[in-house]
Structure formats: structure tokens, C-alpha cells
Coordinates of C-alpha atoms in Angstrom, one line a residue:
Chain A
M1311 CA 34.7 -1.2 56.8
E1312 CA 32.8 1.0 54.1
K1313 CA 32.8 -1.6 52.2
T1314 CA 31.2 -3.8 54.9
D1315 CA 28.2 -1.2 56.0
K1316 CA 27.7 -1.1 51.6
L1317 CA 27.4 -4.7 52.3
S1318 CA 25.2 -5.1 54.9
D1319 CA 22.5 -2.5 53.2
K1320 CA 22.5 -4.7 49.7
E1321 CA 21.8 -7.8 51.6
D1322 CA 17.8 -7.2 51.8
V1323 CA 17.8 -6.6 48.2
L1324 CA 19.6 -9.4 47.4
E1325 CA 16.7 -12.1 48.3
I1326 CA 18.8 -14.7 48.7
E1327 CA 16.8 -18.0 50.2
D1328 CA 18.5 -19.4 53.2
D1329 CA 19.0 -22.9 52.2
I1330 CA 19.9 -22.7 48.1
E1331 CA 19.8 -25.9 47.4
E1332 CA 16.1 -26.1 47.4
S1333 CA 15.1 -26.6 44.4
E1334 CA 11.8 -25.1 43.7
I1335 CA 11.8 -23.7 40.2
S1336 CA 10.2 -20.3 39.9
P1337 CA 10.6 -18.7 36.5
E1338 CA 10.9 -15.4 37.6
K1339 CA 14.4 -16.9 40.0
E1340 CA 15.6 -18.7 37.2
S1341 CA 16.3 -15.6 35.2
K1342 CA 17.9 -13.9 38.1
N1343 CA 20.4 -17.6 37.5
A1344 CA 23.4 -16.5 36.0
V1345 CA 25.1 -19.5 36.7
R1346 CA 23.6 -22.9 37.3
T1347 CA 25.8 -26.1 37.5
I1348 CA 23.2 -29.7 38.2
N1349 CA 25.4 -32.6 39.1
L1350 CA 28.6 -31.0 38.1
S1351 CA 31.3 -33.1 38.4
V1352 CA 35.0 -33.6 37.0
Y1353 CA 37.8 -35.8 36.5
F1354 CA 41.3 -35.9 35.5
D1355 CA 42.2 -39.3 34.6
E1356 CA 40.4 -41.9 37.0
R1357 CA 40.6 -39.3 39.9
I1358 CA 37.4 -37.4 41.1
A1359 CA 38.5 -33.8 41.3
I1360 CA 34.6 -32.3 42.1
E1361 CA 31.8 -34.4 42.3
N1362 CA 28.4 -33.4 42.1
I1363 CA 28.3 -29.8 42.8
N1364 CA 25.1 -28.2 42.7
L1365 CA 25.7 -23.9 42.4
K1366 CA 23.2 -21.6 41.5
V1367 CA 25.0 -17.5 41.1
K1368 CA 22.6 -15.1 40.8
K1369 CA 22.9 -11.9 38.7
N1370 CA 25.3 -9.1 39.7
T1371 CA 26.7 -10.5 43.1
V1372 CA 29.7 -12.2 44.3
T1373 CA 30.3 -15.5 44.8
A1374 CA 33.3 -16.9 46.8
I1375 CA 34.5 -20.1 46.7
I1376 CA 36.3 -21.4 49.5
G1377 CA 38.1 -24.3 50.6
P1378 CA 41.5 -26.0 51.3
S1379 CA 44.3 -26.4 48.5
G1380 CA 43.3 -29.5 46.7
C1381 CA 39.3 -29.2 47.6
G1382 CA 38.3 -28.4 43.3
K1383 CA 37.9 -24.8 43.9
S1384 CA 39.6 -24.2 40.9
T1385 CA 38.7 -26.9 38.9
F1386 CA 35.1 -26.3 39.6
L1387 CA 35.9 -22.3 38.6
R1388 CA 37.6 -23.5 35.3
S1389 CA 35.2 -25.9 33.8
L1390 CA 32.7 -23.3 33.9
N1391 CA 34.2 -21.5 31.0
L1392 CA 35.3 -25.2 29.3
M1393 CA 38.9 -24.4 30.9
H1394 CA 39.7 -28.3 30.6
D1395 CA 39.5 -28.8 27.2
M1396 CA 43.2 -28.1 27.2
T1397 CA 43.4 -31.2 29.2
P1398 CA 43.1 -34.1 27.6
K1399 CA 42.6 -36.3 30.3
A1400 CA 39.9 -34.5 32.4
R1401 CA 36.2 -35.2 31.6
M1402 CA 33.2 -33.4 33.2
F1403 CA 30.0 -34.3 33.9
G1404 CA 26.0 -32.3 34.6
E1405 CA 25.0 -29.6 33.0
I1406 CA 26.1 -26.3 32.9
L1407 CA 23.7 -23.6 32.5
I1408 CA 25.1 -19.8 31.7
H1409 CA 21.9 -17.6 31.7
N1410 CA 19.6 -20.5 31.8
E1411 CA 20.9 -21.7 28.9
N1412 CA 23.1 -25.1 29.0
I1413 CA 26.9 -24.8 27.3
I1414 CA 26.7 -27.3 25.4
N1415 CA 25.0 -25.1 23.0
F1416 CA 27.6 -22.9 22.9
N1417 CA 30.3 -22.4 20.8
T1418 CA 33.5 -22.6 23.4
V1419 CA 34.9 -19.1 21.6
D1420 CA 31.8 -17.6 22.1
L1421 CA 31.1 -19.2 25.6
R1422 CA 34.2 -17.5 26.9
K1423 CA 33.5 -14.0 25.5
K1424 CA 30.4 -14.2 27.6
V1425 CA 32.3 -15.7 30.6
G1426 CA 36.1 -14.1 31.2
M1427 CA 38.6 -15.2 33.3
V1428 CA 41.5 -13.6 35.4
F1429 CA 43.8 -16.0 36.5
Q1430 CA 46.7 -15.7 39.8
K1431 CA 49.1 -15.2 38.2
P1432 CA 48.9 -11.9 36.0
N1433 CA 50.0 -12.8 33.0
P1434 CA 49.8 -10.5 30.2
F1435 CA 51.3 -10.9 26.7
P1436 CA 54.8 -10.3 27.2
T1437 CA 55.4 -9.0 23.3
M1438 CA 53.0 -6.9 23.8
S1439 CA 52.6 -2.8 25.2
I1440 CA 50.0 -1.9 27.4
Y1441 CA 47.5 -0.4 25.2
D1442 CA 47.6 -3.4 22.6
N1443 CA 47.3 -6.0 25.7
V1444 CA 43.8 -4.8 26.3
A1445 CA 43.0 -4.7 22.5
S1446 CA 44.3 -8.3 22.2
G1447 CA 40.6 -9.8 22.8
L1448 CA 39.5 -7.2 20.2
K1449 CA 41.8 -8.0 17.9
L1450 CA 42.9 -10.9 18.4
N1451 CA 38.9 -11.9 17.6
G1452 CA 39.3 -9.9 14.6
S1453 CA 36.5 -6.8 15.0
G1454 CA 38.4 -3.7 14.3
K1455 CA 35.3 -2.2 16.3
S1456 CA 33.5 -2.7 19.5
A1457 CA 29.7 -3.8 18.6
D1458 CA 28.6 -0.4 19.1
G1459 CA 30.8 1.5 17.1
E1460 CA 33.4 2.6 19.5
S1461 CA 36.9 3.0 18.3
I1462 CA 39.5 0.7 19.6
T1463 CA 41.5 3.5 21.5
E1464 CA 38.5 4.5 23.2
I1465 CA 37.9 1.2 24.3
V1466 CA 41.6 0.9 25.6
E1467 CA 40.5 4.2 27.6
K1468 CA 37.1 3.1 29.1
N1469 CA 38.8 -0.1 30.0
L1470 CA 41.7 0.6 31.6
K1471 CA 40.1 3.6 33.9
Y1472 CA 37.2 1.0 34.6
S1473 CA 40.2 -1.7 35.9
G1474 CA 41.8 2.0 37.5
L1475 CA 44.8 2.0 35.3
W1476 CA 44.1 4.2 33.6
E1477 CA 46.7 7.9 35.8
E1478 CA 49.1 5.1 35.9
V1479 CA 49.6 4.4 32.1
K1480 CA 48.0 7.1 30.1
D1481 CA 51.8 8.2 29.3
R1482 CA 53.0 5.1 28.4
L1483 CA 50.4 2.7 26.5
K1484 CA 53.3 1.6 24.7
A1485 CA 55.6 0.9 26.8
P1486 CA 56.0 -2.7 27.4
A1487 CA 53.5 -4.5 29.4
L1488 CA 55.9 -6.4 31.3
S1489 CA 57.2 -3.1 32.3
L1490 CA 54.7 -2.7 34.7
S1491 CA 54.7 -3.7 38.6
G1492 CA 52.9 -7.3 39.2
G1493 CA 49.5 -5.3 40.9
Q1494 CA 49.2 -2.9 38.4
Q1495 CA 49.4 -6.2 36.1
Q1496 CA 46.8 -8.2 37.0
R1497 CA 44.4 -5.3 36.7
L1498 CA 46.0 -4.7 33.0
C1499 CA 44.7 -8.4 33.3
I1500 CA 41.2 -7.3 34.3
A1501 CA 40.8 -4.4 32.0
R1502 CA 42.2 -6.5 29.3
T1503 CA 39.1 -9.0 30.6
I1504 CA 36.7 -6.9 30.4
A1505 CA 37.3 -5.4 27.3
V1506 CA 35.8 -8.2 25.8
K1507 CA 32.9 -7.4 27.2
P1508 CA 31.7 -10.5 29.4
E1509 CA 28.4 -10.6 31.1
I1510 CA 30.3 -13.0 34.1
I1511 CA 33.7 -13.0 35.0
L1512 CA 35.7 -15.6 37.0
M1513 CA 38.7 -14.8 39.7
D1514 CA 41.3 -17.8 40.4
E1515 CA 43.0 -16.5 43.1
P1516 CA 43.7 -12.7 41.4
T1517 CA 45.4 -11.8 44.6
S1518 CA 47.4 -14.4 46.0
A1519 CA 50.3 -12.8 44.1
L1520 CA 49.7 -9.3 45.2
D1521 CA 51.0 -7.0 48.0
P1522 CA 48.5 -5.5 50.0
I1523 CA 48.1 -2.4 48.7
S1524 CA 47.2 -4.2 45.4
T1525 CA 45.3 -6.5 46.6
S1526 CA 43.5 -4.2 48.2
K1527 CA 43.0 -2.0 44.9
V1528 CA 41.7 -5.0 43.0
E1529 CA 39.6 -6.0 45.6
E1530 CA 38.2 -2.2 45.6
L1531 CA 37.4 -3.3 41.3
I1532 CA 35.5 -6.3 42.0
Y1533 CA 33.4 -4.3 44.4
N1534 CA 32.2 -1.6 41.7
F1535 CA 32.2 -4.6 39.4
K1536 CA 29.7 -6.0 41.0
K1537 CA 26.6 -3.5 39.2
H1538 CA 28.2 -4.5 35.8
Y1539 CA 28.9 -8.1 36.5
T1540 CA 28.4 -11.5 37.9
I1541 CA 31.6 -12.8 39.2
I1542 CA 32.6 -15.7 40.5
I1543 CA 35.6 -15.9 43.1
V1544 CA 38.1 -18.4 44.4
T1545 CA 40.4 -17.2 47.1
H1546 CA 41.7 -18.9 50.0
N1547 CA 41.7 -15.7 51.7
M1548 CA 39.3 -15.9 54.0
Q1549 CA 39.0 -12.5 55.2
Q1550 CA 38.7 -11.7 51.3
A1551 CA 35.8 -14.0 50.5
A1552 CA 34.6 -11.7 53.3
R1553 CA 35.4 -8.6 52.5
V1554 CA 34.3 -8.9 49.2
S1555 CA 31.2 -11.6 48.7
D1556 CA 27.6 -11.6 48.6
L1557 CA 27.5 -15.7 48.9
T1558 CA 30.2 -17.7 49.8
A1559 CA 30.7 -21.5 48.6
F1560 CA 32.4 -23.9 50.5
L1561 CA 34.4 -27.0 48.7
Y1562 CA 35.8 -30.3 50.5
L1563 CA 37.2 -33.0 49.3
G1564 CA 35.1 -32.2 45.6
K1565 CA 31.9 -31.4 47.3
L1566 CA 30.1 -28.9 48.1
I1567 CA 29.5 -28.9 51.5
E1568 CA 28.3 -25.1 52.0
Y1569 CA 26.7 -22.5 50.1
S1570 CA 25.0 -19.3 52.1
K1571 CA 25.1 -15.6 52.5
T1572 CA 28.4 -15.0 53.5
R1573 CA 27.7 -12.8 56.9
R1574 CA 25.9 -16.4 57.4
M1575 CA 29.0 -18.6 57.0
F1576 CA 31.4 -16.7 59.1
T1577 CA 29.4 -16.1 61.4
N1578 CA 27.2 -18.9 61.9
P1579 CA 27.5 -22.0 59.7
K1580 CA 25.6 -24.4 59.9
N1581 CA 27.8 -27.6 58.7
H1582 CA 30.7 -28.1 61.3
L1583 CA 33.4 -28.7 58.9
T1584 CA 32.6 -24.7 57.7
E1585 CA 32.7 -24.5 60.8
D1586 CA 35.9 -25.8 61.7
Y1587 CA 37.8 -24.4 58.4
V1588 CA 36.3 -20.9 58.9
T1589 CA 37.4 -20.7 62.5
G1590 CA 40.9 -22.4 60.9
K1591 CA 41.3 -25.4 62.7
F1592 CA 42.6 -27.2 59.2
G1593 CA 42.8 -25.8 55.7
Chain B
M1349 CA 83.6 -7.5 52.8
T1350 CA 84.1 -7.9 56.3
T1351 CA 85.4 -11.2 58.0
N1352 CA 85.2 -9.7 61.5
S1353 CA 81.7 -11.7 62.1
I1354 CA 82.2 -13.9 64.9
L1355 CA 79.7 -16.1 63.0
I1356 CA 81.7 -16.4 60.1
N1357 CA 84.1 -19.3 61.0
P1358 CA 88.0 -17.8 58.6
V1359 CA 88.8 -21.8 57.6
N1360 CA 85.9 -22.1 56.1
L1361 CA 85.9 -19.4 54.3
K1362 CA 89.8 -19.4 53.1
K1363 CA 88.3 -22.9 51.6
R1364 CA 85.3 -21.6 49.8
K1365 CA 87.0 -18.7 48.5
I1366 CA 89.5 -21.3 47.5
I1367 CA 86.9 -23.4 46.0
N1368 CA 85.4 -20.2 44.2
S1369 CA 88.1 -19.3 42.7
V1370 CA 89.3 -22.4 41.1
M1371 CA 85.8 -22.9 39.7
L1372 CA 85.3 -19.5 38.9
A1373 CA 88.9 -19.7 36.4
L1374 CA 88.2 -23.3 34.7
C1375 CA 84.4 -21.7 33.5
I1376 CA 86.7 -19.0 32.2
V1377 CA 89.2 -21.1 30.7
A1378 CA 86.8 -22.9 28.7
A1379 CA 85.0 -20.1 27.3
I1380 CA 88.3 -19.8 25.9
I1381 CA 88.7 -22.5 24.7
T1382 CA 85.0 -22.2 22.7
I1383 CA 85.8 -18.7 21.5
I1384 CA 89.5 -19.5 20.2
P1385 CA 88.6 -21.9 17.2
L1386 CA 86.2 -19.2 16.0
I1387 CA 88.7 -16.6 15.7
Y1388 CA 91.4 -18.9 14.6
I1389 CA 89.4 -19.4 11.6
F1390 CA 88.3 -16.4 11.3
F1391 CA 91.7 -15.0 11.4
Y1392 CA 93.2 -17.8 9.4
T1393 CA 90.8 -17.4 6.6
T1394 CA 90.5 -13.7 6.4
Q1395 CA 94.9 -14.2 6.3
S1396 CA 94.7 -17.0 3.3
G1397 CA 91.7 -15.5 1.1
I1398 CA 92.0 -11.8 1.4
S1399 CA 94.7 -11.9 -1.6
A1400 CA 92.5 -13.4 -3.8
L1401 CA 89.6 -11.1 -2.8
N1402 CA 88.8 -8.4 -5.2
I1403 CA 85.9 -7.0 -8.0
D1404 CA 86.7 -9.7 -9.9
F1405 CA 86.1 -12.7 -7.0
F1406 CA 82.6 -10.9 -7.3
T1407 CA 81.8 -10.6 -9.9
Q1408 CA 83.3 -12.6 -12.7
L1409 CA 83.4 -16.6 -13.7
P1410 CA 86.1 -19.2 -13.1
M1411 CA 88.8 -19.2 -15.1
P1412 CA 89.9 -22.0 -16.9
V1413 CA 93.0 -24.1 -15.3
G1414 CA 96.0 -22.4 -16.1
E1415 CA 94.5 -18.8 -16.1
V1416 CA 95.1 -16.9 -13.0
G1417 CA 92.0 -14.5 -12.2
G1418 CA 88.5 -15.0 -12.2
G1419 CA 86.2 -15.3 -9.4
M1420 CA 83.2 -17.1 -8.1
A1421 CA 80.4 -15.3 -8.8
N1422 CA 78.4 -17.7 -10.3
A1423 CA 79.0 -19.8 -7.0
I1424 CA 78.4 -17.1 -4.5
V1425 CA 74.6 -16.7 -6.1
G1426 CA 74.5 -20.6 -7.0
S1427 CA 74.9 -20.5 -3.0
L1428 CA 72.1 -18.0 -2.5
V1429 CA 69.5 -20.1 -4.9
L1430 CA 70.1 -23.5 -2.8
V1431 CA 70.1 -22.2 0.2
G1432 CA 66.7 -19.9 -0.7
I1433 CA 65.0 -23.0 -2.3
G1434 CA 66.1 -25.2 1.0
A1435 CA 64.7 -22.5 3.5
V1436 CA 61.0 -22.0 1.5
M1437 CA 60.7 -25.5 1.5
G1438 CA 62.4 -26.4 5.1
I1439 CA 61.4 -23.7 7.2
P1440 CA 57.8 -23.6 6.7
I1441 CA 57.6 -27.5 7.6
G1442 CA 60.0 -27.0 9.8
I1443 CA 58.0 -24.6 12.3
M1444 CA 54.6 -26.1 11.6
T1445 CA 55.6 -29.6 12.7
G1446 CA 57.3 -28.0 15.6
I1447 CA 54.3 -26.0 16.4
Y1448 CA 52.0 -30.0 15.6
I1449 CA 54.7 -31.3 17.9
S1450 CA 54.2 -29.1 21.0
E1451 CA 51.4 -27.9 21.1
Y1452 CA 49.6 -31.3 20.1
S1453 CA 52.2 -33.6 22.2
K1454 CA 49.2 -35.9 23.8
S1455 CA 48.2 -37.6 20.4
I1456 CA 50.6 -40.4 19.6
V1457 CA 51.0 -39.1 16.2
A1458 CA 53.2 -36.1 17.3
T1459 CA 55.3 -38.5 19.9
F1460 CA 56.1 -40.0 16.9
V1461 CA 57.0 -38.0 14.4
K1462 CA 58.8 -36.6 17.2
F1463 CA 61.0 -39.4 17.1
I1464 CA 61.4 -39.6 13.9
T1465 CA 62.9 -36.0 13.2
D1466 CA 65.5 -36.8 16.2
I1467 CA 66.5 -39.3 14.8
L1468 CA 66.4 -37.1 10.8
S1469 CA 68.7 -35.0 12.9
G1470 CA 71.1 -37.8 13.2
I1471 CA 70.9 -38.6 9.6
P1472 CA 74.8 -37.6 8.3
S1473 CA 74.1 -35.1 5.0
I1474 CA 75.5 -37.3 2.9
I1475 CA 72.7 -39.9 3.4
I1476 CA 70.6 -36.8 2.7
G1477 CA 71.9 -35.6 -1.0
I1478 CA 71.8 -39.9 -2.1
F1479 CA 68.4 -39.5 -1.0
A1480 CA 67.7 -36.4 -3.0
Y1481 CA 69.4 -38.0 -6.2
G1482 CA 67.3 -40.9 -6.1
V1483 CA 64.1 -39.0 -5.2
I1484 CA 65.2 -36.3 -8.1
V1485 CA 68.2 -36.4 -10.0
I1486 CA 67.5 -39.4 -11.2
P1487 CA 63.8 -39.1 -12.8
M1488 CA 64.8 -35.9 -14.3
Q1489 CA 67.8 -37.6 -15.6
R1490 CA 70.7 -34.6 -13.9
F1491 CA 72.0 -32.6 -11.7
S1492 CA 69.9 -29.7 -10.8
A1493 CA 69.6 -27.3 -8.2
L1494 CA 66.5 -27.9 -7.1
A1495 CA 67.9 -31.0 -6.2
G1496 CA 70.4 -29.3 -4.4
G1497 CA 68.0 -27.1 -2.3
F1498 CA 65.6 -30.2 -1.8
A1499 CA 68.6 -31.9 -0.1
L1500 CA 69.8 -28.8 2.4
G1501 CA 65.8 -28.3 2.7
I1502 CA 65.6 -31.9 4.4
L1503 CA 68.5 -30.8 6.5
M1504 CA 66.6 -28.0 7.9
I1505 CA 63.6 -29.7 9.4
P1506 CA 64.8 -31.5 12.1
T1507 CA 66.6 -28.2 13.3
V1508 CA 63.8 -25.3 12.8
T1509 CA 61.7 -28.3 14.3
K1510 CA 63.8 -29.1 17.5
I1511 CA 64.2 -25.4 17.7
T1512 CA 60.4 -24.2 17.1
E1513 CA 59.3 -27.0 19.8
E1514 CA 61.6 -26.5 22.7
M1515 CA 60.7 -22.6 21.9
L1516 CA 56.9 -22.9 21.9
K1517 CA 57.2 -25.4 25.2
L1518 CA 59.1 -22.5 27.2
V1519 CA 55.8 -20.4 26.7
P1520 CA 54.2 -21.0 30.0
Q1521 CA 50.7 -22.6 30.2
S1522 CA 49.2 -19.3 31.3
L1523 CA 49.7 -17.0 27.8
R1524 CA 47.6 -19.9 25.9
E1525 CA 44.9 -20.2 29.0
A1526 CA 44.8 -16.0 28.9
S1527 CA 44.3 -16.1 25.6
L1528 CA 42.2 -19.1 25.2
A1529 CA 40.0 -16.9 28.4
L1530 CA 39.2 -13.8 26.1
G1531 CA 37.5 -16.1 23.4
V1532 CA 40.4 -16.2 21.3
S1533 CA 40.6 -19.1 18.9
R1534 CA 43.0 -22.0 19.2
W1535 CA 45.0 -21.5 16.4
K1536 CA 45.0 -17.7 16.5
T1537 CA 46.3 -18.5 20.1
T1538 CA 48.8 -20.3 19.0
L1539 CA 49.8 -18.1 16.2
R1540 CA 49.6 -15.2 17.4
I1541 CA 50.4 -15.2 21.2
V1542 CA 52.6 -18.7 21.3
L1543 CA 54.9 -18.5 18.4
K1544 CA 55.0 -14.8 18.6
T1545 CA 56.0 -15.0 22.4
A1546 CA 58.5 -17.4 21.5
S1547 CA 59.6 -16.0 18.1
P1548 CA 63.3 -14.4 19.6
G1549 CA 64.3 -17.7 19.9
I1550 CA 62.9 -19.7 16.5
I1551 CA 64.4 -17.1 14.5
T1552 CA 67.5 -18.4 16.3
G1553 CA 67.3 -21.7 15.4
V1554 CA 66.3 -20.9 11.7
L1555 CA 69.1 -19.0 11.4
L1556 CA 71.3 -21.7 12.9
A1557 CA 69.6 -24.0 10.6
I1558 CA 70.7 -21.8 7.3
A1559 CA 74.1 -20.5 8.6
R1560 CA 74.4 -25.0 8.7
A1561 CA 72.7 -25.5 5.1
A1562 CA 74.7 -22.9 3.9
G1563 CA 78.0 -24.9 4.8
E1564 CA 77.0 -28.3 3.4
T1565 CA 79.2 -29.6 0.7
A1566 CA 78.3 -33.4 0.7
P1567 CA 74.7 -33.8 0.0
L1568 CA 75.1 -31.2 -2.9
L1569 CA 78.0 -33.1 -4.8
F1570 CA 75.9 -35.4 -6.2
T1571 CA 72.5 -33.2 -6.4
S1572 CA 73.2 -29.4 -7.4
F1573 CA 77.1 -30.8 -9.0
G1574 CA 78.5 -28.0 -9.5
N1575 CA 78.9 -25.8 -12.8
S1576 CA 81.6 -23.3 -14.0
Y1577 CA 79.3 -20.9 -15.8
W1578 CA 76.4 -19.0 -14.8
Q1579 CA 73.0 -20.8 -14.5
T1580 CA 69.6 -19.5 -14.2
R1581 CA 67.5 -22.2 -14.5
I1582 CA 66.8 -24.5 -11.1
D1583 CA 66.6 -27.4 -12.8
Y1584 CA 69.8 -27.2 -14.1
P1585 CA 73.6 -27.6 -12.3
M1586 CA 74.3 -24.9 -10.7
A1587 CA 77.7 -23.6 -8.9
S1588 CA 77.9 -23.3 -5.1
L1589 CA 80.7 -21.8 -2.4
P1590 CA 80.9 -25.3 -0.3
V1591 CA 81.4 -27.3 -3.5
Q1592 CA 83.5 -24.8 -5.6
I1593 CA 85.7 -24.5 -2.5
F1594 CA 86.1 -28.1 -2.4
N1595 CA 87.0 -28.9 -6.2
Y1596 CA 89.7 -25.8 -5.5
A1597 CA 91.0 -27.2 -2.4
I1598 CA 91.7 -30.3 -3.8
S1599 CA 93.6 -28.8 -7.0
P1600 CA 97.2 -28.8 -7.4
Y1601 CA 97.2 -24.8 -8.4
D1602 CA 98.0 -22.1 -6.1
D1603 CA 95.8 -19.8 -7.4
W1604 CA 92.7 -21.7 -6.8
H1605 CA 93.5 -22.3 -3.5
R1606 CA 93.8 -18.6 -2.6
Q1607 CA 90.8 -18.6 -3.9
A1608 CA 88.8 -21.8 -1.7
W1609 CA 90.3 -19.4 0.8
A1610 CA 88.9 -16.5 0.1
G1611 CA 85.5 -18.3 -0.9
A1612 CA 85.6 -19.4 2.5
F1613 CA 86.2 -15.9 4.1
V1614 CA 83.0 -14.9 1.9
L1615 CA 80.8 -18.0 3.3
I1616 CA 81.5 -17.0 6.4
F1617 CA 80.7 -13.8 6.0
L1618 CA 77.2 -14.6 4.2
V1619 CA 76.2 -16.2 6.8
F1620 CA 77.0 -13.9 9.3
T1621 CA 75.4 -11.4 7.5
V1622 CA 72.5 -13.2 6.6
N1623 CA 72.0 -13.8 10.3
L1624 CA 72.4 -9.5 11.5
I1625 CA 70.3 -8.8 9.1
V1626 CA 67.8 -10.8 9.7
R1627 CA 68.2 -10.3 13.5
I1628 CA 67.8 -6.6 12.8
V1629 CA 64.7 -6.9 10.5
T1630 CA 63.2 -9.5 13.0
R1631 CA 63.8 -7.1 15.9
N1632 CA 61.0 -6.9 18.2
K1633 CA 60.9 -4.0 21.1
F1634 CA 59.8 -6.3 23.4
S1635 CA 62.2 -9.3 23.2
G1636 CA 64.6 -10.4 25.7
S1637 CA 61.0 -10.3 27.7
L1638 CA 60.1 -14.2 27.8

């Protein structure tokens, strides 16, 4: 309850145009965009997964992507950090701008450091301890220290605290990551993701494998993270989208049907498809 | 167990229980049949070979025909050297081929390599010996440990490749993605995450390959050939346990027969020890978590 109050307070600050698709480009507004896609389409073989998606995501907001199964939510999310590179049959068209820079100018590895990802199922590295999992991004990328000279131990502690796991694991940092519960593993994965200091965090149904209490903990994190990160979250739980997000995008059959402020989306959607979906008539 | 519930049909329950017991019994019998030969071989070799086992067996060279005593020291060391050469050659190539097939399986080349590896694993070991004879022994004009090790190495490649590929494919795709999403490059992901996660299984495969190579006689007969004396140079013929066992076993002398049994015992023991040591050394405290 408290959260929703806070959300409504912030809405004025966000200054979201009612019609997002309107493409009047003022430099000031542009600089607030963390992610922008222009005519983004993804094909698997000949099958089109998402088609001509134009979306702007502002800095320090939480954007939820909803839609029925197979509508391309995950496909869209995974194109933002070029995860489709691993799928040889996937082809991408259109442009993706991260902080107004086209991602074709990025090295994929650097892009993924900026655009972190949390997956549907908790996937800590099974061969590593809790500590090593959080440190894995830094260690595997070869830097013994972060840019500001913090030691790995400090970084691990800091990020475990951010992800709300520190109190639960501080006495057993060397224990295997898989000894944690599912919800703890997911928060560990979040700690691991933020340890590499991304600017944008993509979350692909991060709570769908979790129990309600773990879910609320993760949602709380998402809410708190807004200060530091831009978050895009795919969810098939509409209540979750309503709880955590500032803006919501509704995808259907690979197309972006509606994109607006979350509250408006759930109370007064413009498109009848959106209305049918959020009221549970299909999906 | 309460069978009083009216929901359970007692006749069906009895039938199910009988079927269950019969199947369980069959599985137990099969398991026993599996371990009997192994235990029998172990006891029989121990029993027959133990009388010839003494310090001399491990420290002395073979005696000339007619003289009792002597040992197989050169063959024991020779076997280690030959398997060592084979391992140094076969294991890295096998593992790297396995990585290629598993991680780059979409390419046509990888499919082709996989097919060839499968064929290679079915080639009789004596043919591989002939191959080594053709490419190393003939140009060098003599038998050599190098040729023997080469043959053993080739023999190891398909086993190691296959197991590496299978084990890497068991690593969930989500771990690769997790690592890549952290901005870790693909080769580091493969090496530090995928290979590491699969390592317990790969080690088992490598041990299997070593054990098989250590016991191979056929490919050594006309590559490493055998030697009655100490040989430290790998470009000369070298004795090996399987060949020595073979030569002694087909001889007409009782003393040599005993020594052959002792050799067989030592060979089993060596394979067992190598197995144990590698497992202890590479033991990962998180293994088994995959």
C-alpha cells in the first residue's frame, strides 16, 4: 500500500507525455531516454517475433512489459542486450539506442556491462560460492578492483547489502550458492548483476519462479533500485506490473499495442485489446 | 502401510506389489551380474599374481629365459611414459574438439567433426596401431615410444571428445546467458563457467580414456614394440605392461606366467590409483551440484 502512495507522488515528477509515440524530438527530452528502440523487429528464421517496436524508456523509471505468452515480451527484452547473438537463426532489424548511442557502436561485451540482466529462473553459478558469485562479473572480466579502487570484498558486501541478502548470508559467504533458497538465489543473481555497475537492468519475469514472500522482497528491490538504475521488467503478472512500474507497455502478437503510464494503462486503456487483456478477457 | 482404505482395491494392490517385487529383484540380479566379473577378475589376478609380487618385480629388469626372478620395472615405467605421451596429446585435443562440437554445434563443420569422431571411436585399436606404424615407425625407421604414445593419444581422442561434448551439453543454457549478460566474453564464459561446471563429468571421461589406453596391447605391438632393458629415450622402443604381459602369457614358462599375472595385477592397481589420485586432486567442494 505504501508503495502505491509513493508511486502516485512521483508521477508528476516523471513528466510523461500522454502520447508517448509522438515523436517530437527536443534535445532535453532525448537526453532523458535510457533506451530507445526504432522500428525494432526480430525474426527467428522466417517467423517474425516482434515487429516495428518503437519505445522510449526514461532514465530512472521502471517500465513493465506485459502481454500474453508468445507475444514477444522476452524477445524484445533480450534484444536490448543482444542476447540473440547466441541464437544463430535470430535476425534483428531496426535501431536500439542506449543513452542515445546506437548499440552498433558498442562492443557487445561493453554493452552487456551497461545493460545487465536478471533471468526468469535463479541461475547462480553452481561451482561458485556466494561470495564468488557476486564477484564473478568483476573477476571474470579480469579487473581485480573496480574503477574507484574498491576491493572485491567491499564490492561484494556492498552489493549483497543492496540486494538485501547480506544479513542472511554474511556468516557463510564461502558456502555454495546453491545452498541458498530459490528466493535468496534470485537476490544473489541481482547482487551479481548490479556488482558490474550496469546503468540499465533488464528483468525477464524475475519472480515467476519464486514464492510470494520472495516475490515481495524482489519487488521491493526493484522499487528501491529506481534511484540508481533504469529497469525494464517483463512480467505476466499484471498486479506486479501495477505494483512496481511507472510505465507499462502492452505487446500483442509481436506488436506494441499500447504504452503509457501504468495507472492509466490499468484504469483507462486506450486500446480495446489492452482493456480486454488487463481485465482478464484473454491472455 | 495402511491397506484398510476403501479407496484401494486390495486385489490391484496385491498385483502391483508382486510386479514391483519382481522388477526390483530383476534389477538387483542385473546389478550383481555386473559386479561379479569385476570382483572375480580382481580376486583371480590377485591370487595368481601375488606370489610373483615382490620388491624385485618393481625394481628389476626381466631375467633371461631360464633364470627365475626378475621384474617388470621397465615395463611399469614404460607404461606410465606411453600413457603420459598419449594423455598429453589426446586429452587437450579431445577436450577442445568436444568444446567446439558442443558450443559451436550449429556450424556444419562441427556436425561433420562430430560424425568423424563417432566413427573414430569405433575403429579397432589395432588399426590405429597400424596407422601409427605407417606415419611414425616407417619414417623413423624404428619402433619407438613416441609412436606408441601417438597411437594411444589417437585412441583417447574420441572418448574424451564424446564425454566433453555430452557434459558441456548438460550445462544449462541459462548459465551461459548469465555469464554473457555480465559482460563476460564468450571464451571466458566457455572456459570459466561452462567447462568448470562440467569438469567433474569431463574428468571421469578423461580417466576412462586413460584407463582404456593403459590397458591397450594391440596398438603398442608394432609401435612401441617392447624392450627388455631400460629405455629413457622416447624415440626408441620401450617396454609396456600390456605387451610384457602378452609376451609372458604366451610363453611356455611357469615363472613367466606368474609374472604375467603379477603384471596384470599391477596394471589394474595402477589404473585404480591414477583414478583415485585424479579424483582427489580435482575434487571440487561444490561438485555434484550440477
